[in-house]
Amino acid sequence: MAGVKQTLSVDLAGIRLASPVVAASGCAGTGRELAGLTDLRRLGGLVTRSLTFEPSRGWPGPRVAETASGIVTGVGLQNPGVRAFVAEDLPRLARAGIPVMASVGGGSLQGYIRAASILRGEPGIVGLEVYLSGADEENRGLPFYSRIDRMAEVVGAVSRLSTVPVFAKLPALLPDLVPAARGCIRAGAHGLTLIDSVPGMAVDVRRLRPRLGAIIGGLSGPAIRPIALAAVFRVAQDLPQVPVMGVGGIATAEDAVEFLLAGAWAVQVGTALIVNPSAPTEIAQGIAGYLKAKGLASPGDLRERMRLTGEQPARGTSAS
Amino acid sequence: MRRVRAEILNARRLGAFQSITLVAPEIAERARPGQFVSVAVPDDRRFILRRHFSIHQASRRGGWAGTLEFVFDPHGPGTDWLAEAKAHQFLDVIGPLGKAFAYPRGPSNCLLVSEGHGASSIFFLAQELRARGKRVDMVLGASGESHVFKPIEAKRLSQTIVIVTADGSMGERGSVMDVVPRAAQTAGTEVIYAAGPRRMLRTVAEFCIDQRIPAQVAVEEEMACGTGLCFTCVVPVIRKDGSGYDNLRACTEGPVFNPARVFWDRWMSEETRPVPTPPEGFSPVVSSWPA
């Protein structure tokens, strides 16, 4: 189909990105490291590592264990604190011309509020992402995502403070994923990021020890892609109007197209980025090639294009 | 730092190790001792992370100009495929990465201490120190004879050399630290450089601190990205003003550190601690899961 004017740009609740491929949280460093290896301006956007109000040293090592088609990491949100980020890293990222989404973390509701207050109105930040996998000091150290009302409380507080669109980042393995997604949107989130890394572990059998200092970390990489895809699909079916960023094991353009077909509005690339610094650029080019071959004008045209033959499972259940 | 598609010029066995020489002028021209390269694994592998190797040689001039060599354990996790790589194959390489060893300013006697594979970066350092008119002495440690790294080359590069193996199959029997004090005294050592496993580095560091000998150590941390993105290869380093410590990335702020500032107790505890201690003084913001 010649004559279709093609674009890679996407609009996520008012965040306009030139490419649907975004660097995922915790995988793009401080914005300095990638500069010599890839053209940062060709990233659709960049999600920062999760920022807490106070600086955090993170977990002791070892922090990474390689497993089949993936890595288990336990970094523990090492970050310089949100004020140091605004003073040091943000100006550099802004100068590089990359749309920056700041990932906000915390150990308490107050922690989120204080971090979000510092980011409020900062030029150069186009959106926030709320990290919900951290331990909640006010709920016996369980993760924020373990209770929908608690997630909604945190997401709501950040959204009320924010002057830019807010995305809630959810893990895949929630029994009530769709209600949780709805809860976050109702609380004020403008979009969702699906999924966070999957709780994982590896053991050194020779030394009879866990391979991570954190013992349990997060599994990422191609091993979790089908899990992420299913989560994106379920939520996108239920909330077709809500912008979803799909993330989990995306390493190639074909992987990304899978997510766009399943209902994602954009994709994030994490583990692939630490293996191949130009992965986001290559994936964006591949998406453009795919759109052209299919005669489609933009990544958004892929949503709802997937042919769903046969009977569909009832919403909210997993079809096995 | 550059990313290149580099042709393998030569792949050969070196005792218990495997050596690969690449044609990579963009990297070789900039490479300094202590730095490393990052090599991508082939697609569709069970392992996905890049592998990181310290630079053993980099030639900027002469017949081998523009080449660089690295050495690795062919039985290491995820390096079996690389052990089978042949000349004329291409590798996706990023480098040079990391902070290099610094050279002493005045005329100095340098003792270079290494164990096993750690020796690979020490040879490059020895050449550069000699080119700057420094005296080089070496202590070369290993588990056994086959793991003693290039002993003949080591003799050629250094004024004196002590070889020490755990099983006594070559040189003296014992550990590196059994011979370092004597070697340092004999050579009138003014500066010590060390590369090798964490435990060995610590014993060398304690000696240097005790004897007030300035030193630099290159750590062998497992790295995921090698470029500073992922914060997985951190080493606890005490701040200059002594107000606490920071977890610094071995790939970016290292792999060469001042051993007097490494927080050894904290770092060593990672090898023995049965349960993790949450980061002290900060809220426990960690990945966790519903109980």
Coordinates of C-alpha atoms in Angstrom, one line a residue:
Chain A
M1 CA 0.0 0.0 0.0
A2 CA 2.0 2.9 -1.2
G3 CA 1.0 6.4 -0.2
V4 CA 0.4 5.6 3.5
K5 CA 2.3 8.3 5.5
Q6 CA 4.1 6.4 8.1
T7 CA 5.1 7.5 11.5
L8 CA 6.6 5.7 14.6
S9 CA 5.3 8.3 17.0
V10 CA 2.8 7.4 19.7
D11 CA 0.7 9.4 22.2
L12 CA 0.5 8.0 25.7
A13 CA -2.1 10.0 27.6
G14 CA -0.6 13.2 26.2
I15 CA 3.1 12.1 26.3
R16 CA 4.2 12.3 22.7
L17 CA 7.1 10.0 21.9
A18 CA 8.8 9.9 18.5
S19 CA 9.3 6.2 18.8
P20 CA 7.3 3.5 20.7
V21 CA 10.5 2.0 22.1
V22 CA 11.5 3.2 25.5
A23 CA 14.4 2.3 27.8
A24 CA 13.1 0.5 30.8
S25 CA 13.7 1.5 34.4
G26 CA 17.0 0.5 35.9
C27 CA 18.6 -0.5 32.6
A28 CA 19.7 2.8 31.1
G29 CA 22.1 4.1 33.8
T30 CA 22.3 7.8 34.4
G31 CA 22.1 8.8 30.8
R32 CA 25.9 9.2 30.5
E33 CA 26.8 5.5 30.0
L34 CA 25.0 4.9 26.7
A35 CA 26.0 8.1 25.1
G36 CA 29.1 6.7 23.3
L37 CA 27.4 3.5 22.2
T38 CA 24.1 4.6 20.7
D39 CA 22.3 7.7 19.6
L40 CA 20.2 8.6 22.6
R41 CA 18.0 10.9 20.6
R42 CA 16.7 7.8 18.8
L43 CA 15.2 6.4 22.0
G44 CA 11.5 7.0 22.2
G45 CA 12.1 7.8 25.9
L46 CA 13.9 6.7 29.0
V47 CA 12.5 5.6 32.3
T48 CA 15.0 6.4 35.1
R49 CA 16.1 3.9 37.7
S50 CA 13.6 4.1 40.5
L51 CA 14.2 7.1 42.6
T52 CA 13.6 7.3 46.3
F53 CA 13.5 10.4 48.5
E54 CA 16.6 9.4 50.4
P55 CA 19.6 7.9 48.6
S56 CA 19.8 4.1 48.7
R57 CA 22.9 2.0 48.5
G58 CA 20.8 -1.0 47.5
W59 CA 21.5 -4.7 48.3
P60 CA 24.9 -6.1 48.9
G61 CA 26.2 -8.3 46.1
P62 CA 26.1 -10.5 44.3
R63 CA 23.4 -8.7 42.5
V64 CA 23.0 -10.7 39.3
A65 CA 22.7 -14.4 38.5
E66 CA 22.4 -15.6 34.9
T67 CA 19.7 -18.2 34.4
A68 CA 18.2 -19.9 31.3
S69 CA 17.3 -17.1 28.9
G70 CA 17.3 -14.5 31.6
I71 CA 18.9 -12.9 34.6
V72 CA 17.8 -12.7 38.2
T73 CA 18.9 -9.4 39.7
G74 CA 18.6 -7.9 43.2
V75 CA 20.0 -4.4 43.0
G76 CA 17.6 -3.0 45.7
L77 CA 17.0 0.4 44.0
Q78 CA 20.5 1.8 44.4
N79 CA 20.0 5.4 43.6
P80 CA 21.4 8.8 44.6
G81 CA 18.0 10.0 45.9
V82 CA 15.5 12.1 43.9
R83 CA 17.2 15.5 44.8
A84 CA 20.6 14.4 43.5
F85 CA 18.9 13.0 40.4
V86 CA 17.2 16.3 39.7
A87 CA 20.5 18.2 40.3
E88 CA 22.9 16.0 38.5
D89 CA 21.4 13.4 36.1
L90 CA 18.3 15.2 34.8
P91 CA 20.0 18.2 33.2
R92 CA 22.3 15.9 31.3
L93 CA 19.3 13.7 30.1
A94 CA 17.4 16.9 29.2
R95 CA 20.4 18.2 27.2
A96 CA 20.5 14.9 25.3
G97 CA 17.0 15.6 24.2
I98 CA 15.4 12.4 25.5
P99 CA 11.9 12.4 26.9
V100 CA 12.4 11.3 30.5
M101 CA 10.0 9.4 32.6
A102 CA 11.0 9.3 36.3
S103 CA 10.4 6.1 38.2
V104 CA 9.2 6.8 41.7
G105 CA 9.9 4.4 44.5
G106 CA 9.4 4.5 48.3
G107 CA 9.0 2.4 51.4
S108 CA 6.0 4.2 52.7
L109 CA 3.2 6.4 51.4
Q110 CA 5.1 9.4 52.8
G111 CA 8.2 8.3 50.9
Y112 CA 6.3 8.3 47.6
I113 CA 4.8 11.7 48.4
R114 CA 8.1 13.3 49.2
A115 CA 9.8 11.9 46.1
A116 CA 6.9 13.0 43.9
S117 CA 6.9 16.5 45.4
I118 CA 10.6 17.0 44.4
L119 CA 9.8 15.9 40.8
R120 CA 6.7 18.0 40.5
G121 CA 6.9 20.5 37.7
E122 CA 10.6 19.6 36.9
P123 CA 11.1 20.6 33.3
G124 CA 12.5 17.7 31.3
I125 CA 10.3 15.1 32.9
V126 CA 7.4 14.1 30.6
G127 CA 5.9 11.4 32.8
L128 CA 6.2 9.4 36.0
E129 CA 6.2 5.7 36.5
V130 CA 5.3 4.3 40.0
Y131 CA 7.3 1.4 41.2
L132 CA 5.1 -0.8 43.3
S133 CA 7.3 -3.9 44.0
G134 CA 9.1 -2.4 47.0
A135 CA 8.5 -3.4 50.6
D136 CA 5.8 -1.4 52.3
E137 CA 7.0 -0.5 55.8
E138 CA 3.4 0.2 56.8
N139 CA 2.2 -3.2 55.7
R140 CA 4.6 -5.7 57.4
G141 CA 7.2 -5.3 54.6
L142 CA 4.9 -6.8 52.0
P143 CA 5.1 -5.3 48.5
F144 CA 2.8 -2.4 47.8
Y145 CA 1.2 -4.5 45.0
S146 CA 0.0 -7.1 47.5
R147 CA -3.1 -5.0 48.3
I148 CA -5.1 -3.1 45.6
D149 CA -6.3 -0.5 48.1
R150 CA -2.7 0.2 49.1
M151 CA -1.6 0.5 45.5
A152 CA -4.4 2.8 44.8
E153 CA -3.5 5.0 47.7
V154 CA 0.1 5.3 46.5
V155 CA -0.7 5.8 42.9
G156 CA -3.5 8.3 43.8
A157 CA -1.1 10.3 45.9
V158 CA 1.5 10.5 43.2
S159 CA -1.0 11.3 40.6
R160 CA -2.5 14.2 42.6
L161 CA 0.9 15.7 43.0
S162 CA 2.1 15.2 39.5
T163 CA 1.8 17.7 36.7
V164 CA 2.6 15.0 34.1
P165 CA 0.9 11.7 33.2
V166 CA 1.5 8.9 35.7
F167 CA 2.0 5.2 34.8
A168 CA 1.6 2.5 37.4
K169 CA 4.0 -0.4 37.0
L170 CA 2.4 -3.7 37.8
P171 CA 3.8 -7.2 38.3
A172 CA 2.3 -10.0 36.2
L173 CA 1.6 -12.5 38.8
L174 CA -1.2 -10.9 40.7
P175 CA -4.3 -13.0 41.2
D176 CA -6.4 -9.9 40.5
L177 CA -4.3 -8.3 37.8
V178 CA -7.2 -6.7 35.9
P179 CA -8.9 -5.4 39.1
A180 CA -5.5 -4.0 40.2
A181 CA -5.1 -2.3 36.9
R182 CA -8.6 -0.8 37.2
G183 CA -7.8 0.2 40.8
C184 CA -4.8 2.2 39.7
I185 CA -6.6 3.9 36.9
R186 CA -9.5 4.8 39.1
A187 CA -7.0 6.2 41.6
G188 CA -5.7 8.6 39.0
A189 CA -3.1 6.8 37.0
H190 CA -3.1 7.8 33.3
G191 CA -1.6 4.6 32.1
L192 CA 0.1 1.3 33.0
T193 CA 3.4 -0.3 32.6
L194 CA 3.2 -4.1 32.4
I195 CA 5.1 -6.0 33.8
D196 CA 7.7 -5.7 36.5
S197 CA 10.4 -8.4 36.8
V198 CA 9.1 -11.7 38.1
P199 CA 10.3 -12.8 41.6
G200 CA 13.1 -15.3 41.0
M201 CA 15.9 -17.1 42.7
A202 CA 19.1 -19.0 41.9
V203 CA 21.2 -21.2 44.1
D204 CA 24.9 -22.0 44.0
V205 CA 24.8 -25.7 44.6
R206 CA 28.6 -26.0 44.9
R207 CA 28.8 -23.5 47.7
L208 CA 25.3 -24.2 49.1
R209 CA 24.3 -20.6 49.0
P210 CA 21.8 -18.3 47.3
R211 CA 23.4 -16.7 44.2
L212 CA 22.1 -13.3 45.1
G213 CA 22.8 -11.2 48.1
A214 CA 19.1 -10.4 48.2
I215 CA 18.3 -14.1 48.0
I216 CA 15.2 -13.4 46.0
G217 CA 15.5 -11.0 43.1
G218 CA 13.6 -10.3 39.9
L219 CA 13.8 -12.4 36.8
S220 CA 14.0 -10.5 33.5
G221 CA 14.9 -11.2 29.9
P222 CA 13.4 -13.5 27.2
A223 CA 12.4 -16.0 29.9
I224 CA 9.5 -13.8 31.0
R225 CA 8.3 -12.5 27.7
P226 CA 5.2 -14.8 27.4
I227 CA 4.2 -13.9 31.0
A228 CA 4.4 -10.2 30.2
L229 CA 2.6 -10.6 26.9
A230 CA -0.3 -12.4 28.6
A231 CA -0.6 -9.7 31.2
V232 CA -0.6 -6.9 28.6
F233 CA -3.3 -8.8 26.6
R234 CA -5.5 -9.3 29.6
V235 CA -5.4 -5.7 30.7
A236 CA -5.6 -4.3 27.3
Q237 CA -8.7 -6.4 26.6
D238 CA -10.4 -5.0 29.7
L239 CA -9.1 -1.4 29.5
P240 CA -8.7 -0.7 25.8
Q241 CA -8.7 3.1 26.3
V242 CA -5.8 3.0 28.8
P243 CA -2.3 3.4 27.4
V244 CA -0.2 0.4 28.3
M245 CA 3.6 0.2 28.0
G246 CA 4.5 -3.5 27.5
V247 CA 7.8 -4.6 29.0
G248 CA 9.4 -8.0 29.7
G249 CA 12.0 -9.8 27.6
I250 CA 11.7 -7.7 24.5
A251 CA 14.9 -8.1 22.5
T252 CA 13.8 -7.9 18.8
A253 CA 11.4 -6.0 16.6
E254 CA 9.3 -9.1 16.3
D255 CA 9.0 -9.4 20.1
A256 CA 7.9 -5.7 20.2
V257 CA 5.3 -6.3 17.5
E258 CA 3.9 -9.1 19.5
F259 CA 3.2 -6.7 22.4
L260 CA 1.8 -4.0 20.1
L261 CA -0.6 -6.6 18.6
A262 CA -1.5 -7.8 22.1
G263 CA -2.6 -4.3 22.9
A264 CA 0.4 -2.3 24.1
W265 CA 0.7 1.3 23.1
A266 CA 4.5 1.3 23.4
V267 CA 7.2 -1.0 24.6
Q268 CA 10.1 -0.8 27.0
V269 CA 13.4 -2.6 26.5
G270 CA 15.4 -3.4 29.6
T271 CA 17.6 -6.5 29.7
A272 CA 18.1 -6.4 26.0
L273 CA 19.6 -2.9 26.4
I274 CA 22.3 -4.1 28.8
V275 CA 23.3 -6.8 26.3
N276 CA 22.9 -4.7 23.1
P277 CA 23.1 -0.9 23.6
S278 CA 21.6 -0.3 20.2
A279 CA 18.6 -2.7 20.7
P280 CA 16.0 0.1 21.0
T281 CA 17.1 1.7 17.7
E282 CA 17.2 -1.7 16.0
I283 CA 13.8 -2.6 17.3
A284 CA 12.3 0.8 16.3
Q285 CA 13.7 0.3 12.7
G286 CA 12.2 -3.2 12.7
I287 CA 8.8 -2.0 13.7
A288 CA 8.9 0.6 11.0
G289 CA 9.7 -2.2 8.5
Y290 CA 6.9 -4.3 9.7
L291 CA 4.4 -1.4 9.5
K292 CA 5.5 -0.7 6.0
A293 CA 5.1 -4.3 5.0
K294 CA 1.6 -4.4 6.4
G295 CA 0.7 -1.0 4.9
L296 CA 0.0 0.5 8.3
A297 CA 0.6 4.1 9.3
S298 CA 1.6 3.9 12.9
P299 CA 2.3 1.6 15.8
G300 CA -1.2 2.4 17.2
D301 CA -2.7 0.7 14.2
L302 CA -1.5 -2.7 15.4
R303 CA -3.7 -2.6 18.5
E304 CA -6.9 -4.6 17.9
R305 CA -5.3 -6.0 14.7
M306 CA -4.7 -9.4 16.2
R307 CA -7.2 -11.9 14.9
L308 CA -8.8 -13.7 17.8
T309 CA -10.4 -16.8 16.4
G310 CA -12.4 -19.3 18.4
E311 CA -14.0 -18.7 21.8
Q312 CA -12.4 -16.2 24.1
P313 CA -11.8 -17.1 27.7
A314 CA -13.9 -15.3 30.3
R315 CA -12.3 -12.1 31.4
G316 CA -9.9 -12.3 34.3
T317 CA -9.3 -16.0 34.1
S318 CA -6.3 -17.6 32.7
A319 CA -6.9 -20.0 29.9
S320 CA -4.6 -23.0 30.3
Chain B
M1 CA 34.7 3.5 24.4
R2 CA 33.7 2.0 21.1
R3 CA 31.6 -0.8 19.9
V4 CA 33.1 -2.7 16.9
R5 CA 32.6 -5.9 15.0
A6 CA 36.1 -7.3 15.4
E7 CA 37.7 -10.2 13.5
I8 CA 39.5 -12.9 15.4
L9 CA 43.1 -12.9 14.3
N10 CA 44.3 -15.7 16.5
A11 CA 42.7 -18.1 19.0
R12 CA 45.1 -20.3 21.0
R13 CA 45.5 -22.3 24.2
L14 CA 47.7 -20.8 26.9
G15 CA 48.1 -23.5 29.6
A16 CA 44.8 -23.8 31.4
F17 CA 43.6 -20.6 29.6
Q18 CA 42.4 -19.7 26.2
S19 CA 43.6 -16.6 24.4
I20 CA 41.9 -14.6 21.7
T21 CA 43.6 -11.8 19.7
L22 CA 41.3 -9.4 17.8
V23 CA 41.8 -6.9 15.1
A24 CA 40.2 -3.9 16.8
P25 CA 42.3 -0.7 16.2
E26 CA 39.5 1.6 17.5
I27 CA 39.8 -0.2 20.9
A28 CA 43.5 -1.1 20.9
E29 CA 44.6 2.6 20.4
R30 CA 42.8 3.7 23.5
A31 CA 43.3 0.7 25.7
R32 CA 45.3 1.0 28.9
P33 CA 46.2 -1.7 31.5
G34 CA 43.5 -2.6 33.9
Q35 CA 40.7 -1.9 31.4
F36 CA 38.5 -4.6 29.9
V37 CA 36.4 -5.4 26.9
S38 CA 32.8 -6.7 26.7
V39 CA 32.0 -9.4 24.2
A40 CA 28.5 -10.3 23.1
V41 CA 27.4 -13.9 23.1
P42 CA 25.9 -15.3 19.9
D43 CA 22.1 -15.1 19.5
D44 CA 19.9 -17.9 20.7
R45 CA 22.1 -18.9 23.5
R46 CA 21.0 -20.1 26.9
F47 CA 23.2 -17.4 28.3
I48 CA 22.4 -13.9 27.2
L49 CA 24.8 -11.6 29.0
R50 CA 27.9 -10.2 27.4
R51 CA 31.2 -11.6 28.8
H52 CA 33.9 -9.3 30.2
F53 CA 37.6 -9.8 29.9
S54 CA 40.5 -7.7 31.0
I55 CA 42.8 -6.6 28.3
H56 CA 46.0 -8.7 28.2
Q57 CA 47.8 -6.9 25.3
A58 CA 47.0 -4.0 23.1
S59 CA 49.4 -3.1 20.3
R60 CA 49.3 0.4 19.0
R61 CA 52.4 0.2 16.8
G62 CA 54.5 -2.4 15.1
G63 CA 53.5 -5.4 13.0
W64 CA 50.5 -6.2 15.3
A65 CA 49.3 -2.6 15.4
G66 CA 45.6 -2.3 16.1
T67 CA 45.2 -5.7 17.8
L68 CA 44.2 -6.6 21.3
E69 CA 44.3 -9.8 23.2
F70 CA 42.3 -11.2 26.1
V71 CA 42.6 -14.4 28.0
F72 CA 39.9 -16.4 29.8
D73 CA 39.1 -19.6 31.5
P74 CA 37.5 -21.9 28.8
H75 CA 35.5 -23.7 31.4
G76 CA 33.9 -20.5 32.8
P77 CA 30.1 -20.2 32.7
G78 CA 29.0 -19.2 29.2
T79 CA 32.5 -19.1 27.8
D80 CA 32.6 -22.6 26.3
W81 CA 31.4 -21.2 22.9
L82 CA 34.1 -18.6 22.9
A83 CA 36.7 -21.3 23.6
E84 CA 35.7 -22.9 20.3
A85 CA 35.9 -19.6 18.3
K86 CA 38.3 -19.7 15.4
A87 CA 40.4 -17.2 13.5
H88 CA 38.4 -15.0 11.0
Q89 CA 35.2 -15.2 13.0
F90 CA 33.8 -11.9 14.2
L91 CA 32.8 -10.8 17.7
D92 CA 30.7 -7.9 18.8
V93 CA 33.1 -6.1 21.2
I94 CA 32.7 -2.9 23.3
G95 CA 35.8 -1.3 24.8
P96 CA 38.0 -0.2 26.3
L97 CA 35.9 -0.1 29.4
G98 CA 36.6 0.8 33.0
K99 CA 39.3 2.8 34.9
A100 CA 42.9 1.9 34.2
F101 CA 45.8 1.5 36.6
A102 CA 47.5 4.8 37.2
Y103 CA 51.3 5.0 36.8
P104 CA 53.5 6.3 39.6
R105 CA 55.0 9.8 38.8
G106 CA 58.5 9.6 40.2
P107 CA 61.0 6.8 39.5
S108 CA 59.6 3.9 41.4
N109 CA 60.0 0.2 42.0
C110 CA 56.8 -1.6 41.3
L111 CA 55.8 -5.0 42.6
L112 CA 53.0 -6.6 40.5
V113 CA 51.1 -9.3 42.3
S114 CA 48.6 -11.6 40.7
E115 CA 46.9 -14.9 41.1
G116 CA 45.6 -17.2 38.3
H117 CA 43.8 -15.4 35.6
G118 CA 44.3 -12.0 37.3
A119 CA 47.8 -12.0 35.8
S120 CA 46.4 -11.3 32.3
S121 CA 46.1 -7.5 33.0
I122 CA 49.3 -7.4 34.9
F123 CA 51.5 -8.2 31.9
F124 CA 50.1 -5.3 29.9
L125 CA 50.8 -3.1 33.0
A126 CA 54.4 -4.4 33.3
Q127 CA 55.1 -3.4 29.7
E128 CA 53.7 0.1 30.2
L129 CA 55.6 0.6 33.5
R130 CA 58.9 -0.5 31.9
A131 CA 58.3 1.8 29.0
R132 CA 58.1 4.6 31.6
G133 CA 61.4 3.5 33.1
K134 CA 60.0 1.8 36.2
R135 CA 61.5 -1.2 37.8
V136 CA 59.0 -4.2 37.7
D137 CA 59.1 -7.2 40.0
M138 CA 56.4 -9.9 40.0
V139 CA 54.7 -12.4 42.2
L140 CA 52.8 -14.9 40.2
G141 CA 50.4 -17.1 42.1
A142 CA 48.2 -20.0 40.9
S143 CA 46.5 -23.2 42.1
G144 CA 49.0 -25.3 40.1
E145 CA 51.5 -25.3 37.3
S146 CA 49.0 -25.3 34.4
H147 CA 47.4 -22.2 35.9
V148 CA 50.7 -20.2 36.2
F149 CA 50.2 -17.5 33.6
K150 CA 53.0 -17.3 31.0
P151 CA 56.0 -17.7 33.4
I152 CA 58.7 -17.3 30.8
E153 CA 57.2 -14.0 29.5
A154 CA 56.9 -12.9 33.2
K155 CA 60.6 -13.5 33.7
R156 CA 61.4 -11.4 30.6
L157 CA 59.3 -8.5 31.8
S158 CA 60.5 -8.3 35.4
Q159 CA 63.7 -7.8 37.3
T160 CA 62.8 -10.6 39.8
I161 CA 59.9 -13.0 39.9
V162 CA 58.6 -15.3 42.5
I163 CA 56.2 -18.1 41.4
V164 CA 54.0 -19.6 44.1
T165 CA 51.5 -22.5 43.6
A166 CA 49.0 -23.9 46.1
D167 CA 50.1 -27.5 45.3
G168 CA 53.8 -26.7 45.0
S169 CA 53.8 -28.0 41.4
M170 CA 55.8 -24.9 40.2
G171 CA 57.9 -22.5 42.2
E172 CA 57.2 -22.3 45.9
R173 CA 54.3 -24.0 47.7
G174 CA 51.9 -21.6 49.4
S175 CA 49.9 -18.5 48.7
V176 CA 50.8 -15.2 47.2
M177 CA 50.9 -13.5 50.6
D178 CA 53.5 -16.0 51.9
V179 CA 56.0 -14.5 49.5
V180 CA 54.9 -10.8 49.0
P181 CA 56.6 -9.4 52.1
R182 CA 59.9 -11.0 51.1
A183 CA 59.6 -10.0 47.4
A184 CA 58.8 -6.4 48.4
Q185 CA 61.8 -6.2 50.7
T186 CA 64.2 -7.7 48.1
A187 CA 63.0 -5.4 45.4
G188 CA 62.8 -2.3 47.5
T189 CA 59.2 -2.0 46.4
E190 CA 57.6 1.5 46.5
V191 CA 54.3 0.7 44.8
I192 CA 52.2 -2.5 44.6
Y193 CA 49.7 -3.4 41.9
A194 CA 47.5 -6.5 42.4
A195 CA 44.9 -8.4 40.4
G196 CA 43.1 -11.5 41.3
P197 CA 40.4 -13.0 43.5
R198 CA 38.8 -11.0 46.3
R199 CA 40.4 -12.9 49.2
M200 CA 43.9 -12.5 47.8
L201 CA 43.4 -8.8 47.1
R202 CA 42.4 -8.3 50.7
T203 CA 45.5 -9.9 52.1
V204 CA 47.7 -7.8 49.8
A205 CA 45.7 -4.7 50.7
E206 CA 46.3 -5.3 54.4
F207 CA 50.0 -5.7 53.9
C208 CA 50.1 -2.5 51.8
I209 CA 48.1 -0.5 54.4
D210 CA 50.3 -1.9 57.2
Q211 CA 53.5 -1.1 55.4
R212 CA 52.2 2.2 54.0
I213 CA 52.9 1.1 50.5
P214 CA 50.7 2.9 47.9
A215 CA 48.7 0.3 46.0
Q216 CA 46.1 -0.3 43.4
V217 CA 44.0 -3.4 43.0
A218 CA 41.9 -4.6 40.0
V219 CA 38.8 -6.6 41.1
E220 CA 37.3 -9.5 39.2
E221 CA 33.6 -8.9 39.7
E222 CA 30.9 -10.6 37.7
M223 CA 29.4 -7.9 35.5
A224 CA 26.1 -7.9 33.6
C225 CA 26.3 -4.9 31.3
G226 CA 29.9 -3.8 31.7
T227 CA 29.0 -0.2 30.7
G228 CA 27.5 1.2 34.0
L229 CA 23.8 0.7 33.2
C230 CA 22.7 -2.0 35.6
F231 CA 24.5 -1.4 38.9
T232 CA 25.0 -5.1 39.6
C233 CA 28.8 -5.2 39.9
V234 CA 29.2 -2.9 42.9
V235 CA 32.1 -2.7 45.4
P236 CA 31.7 -0.9 48.7
V237 CA 34.2 1.9 48.8
I238 CA 34.7 4.3 51.8
R239 CA 34.2 8.0 50.9
K240 CA 37.2 10.2 50.8
D241 CA 36.0 12.2 53.8
G242 CA 35.3 9.0 55.7
S243 CA 31.6 9.8 56.1
G244 CA 30.4 6.3 55.1
Y245 CA 30.7 4.3 52.0
D246 CA 29.2 4.0 48.5
N247 CA 28.5 1.0 46.3
L248 CA 30.6 1.9 43.3
R249 CA 30.4 0.0 40.0
A250 CA 33.4 -2.2 39.2
C251 CA 32.8 -1.6 35.5
T252 CA 32.7 2.2 35.6
E253 CA 34.3 3.5 38.8
G254 CA 36.6 0.4 38.8
P255 CA 37.8 -2.2 38.2
V256 CA 40.9 -0.6 39.6
F257 CA 40.4 0.7 43.1
N258 CA 42.6 2.1 45.9
P259 CA 42.6 -0.8 48.4
A260 CA 42.9 1.6 51.3
R261 CA 39.4 2.8 50.6
V262 CA 37.7 -0.5 49.8
F263 CA 35.3 -1.5 52.7
W264 CA 36.8 -5.0 52.9
D265 CA 34.7 -6.2 55.9
R266 CA 31.5 -5.4 54.1
W267 CA 32.7 -6.7 50.8
M268 CA 34.1 -10.0 52.1
S269 CA 30.9 -10.6 54.1
E270 CA 29.1 -11.1 50.8
E271 CA 31.0 -14.4 50.5
T272 CA 30.2 -15.7 53.9
R273 CA 27.0 -14.1 55.1
P274 CA 24.1 -16.6 55.3
V275 CA 21.2 -14.1 55.2
P276 CA 21.2 -10.7 53.6
T277 CA 21.5 -7.6 55.7
P278 CA 19.3 -4.9 54.3
P279 CA 21.1 -1.8 53.2
E280 CA 21.9 0.0 56.5
G281 CA 20.5 3.4 57.4
F282 CA 18.0 3.4 54.6
S283 CA 14.4 2.2 54.1
P284 CA 14.2 -1.4 53.0
V285 CA 13.1 -0.7 49.4
V286 CA 13.7 -4.0 47.9
S287 CA 12.1 -6.4 45.5
S288 CA 10.0 -8.7 47.6
W289 CA 7.0 -10.9 47.3
P290 CA 3.8 -11.6 49.2
A291 CA 4.5 -14.0 52.1

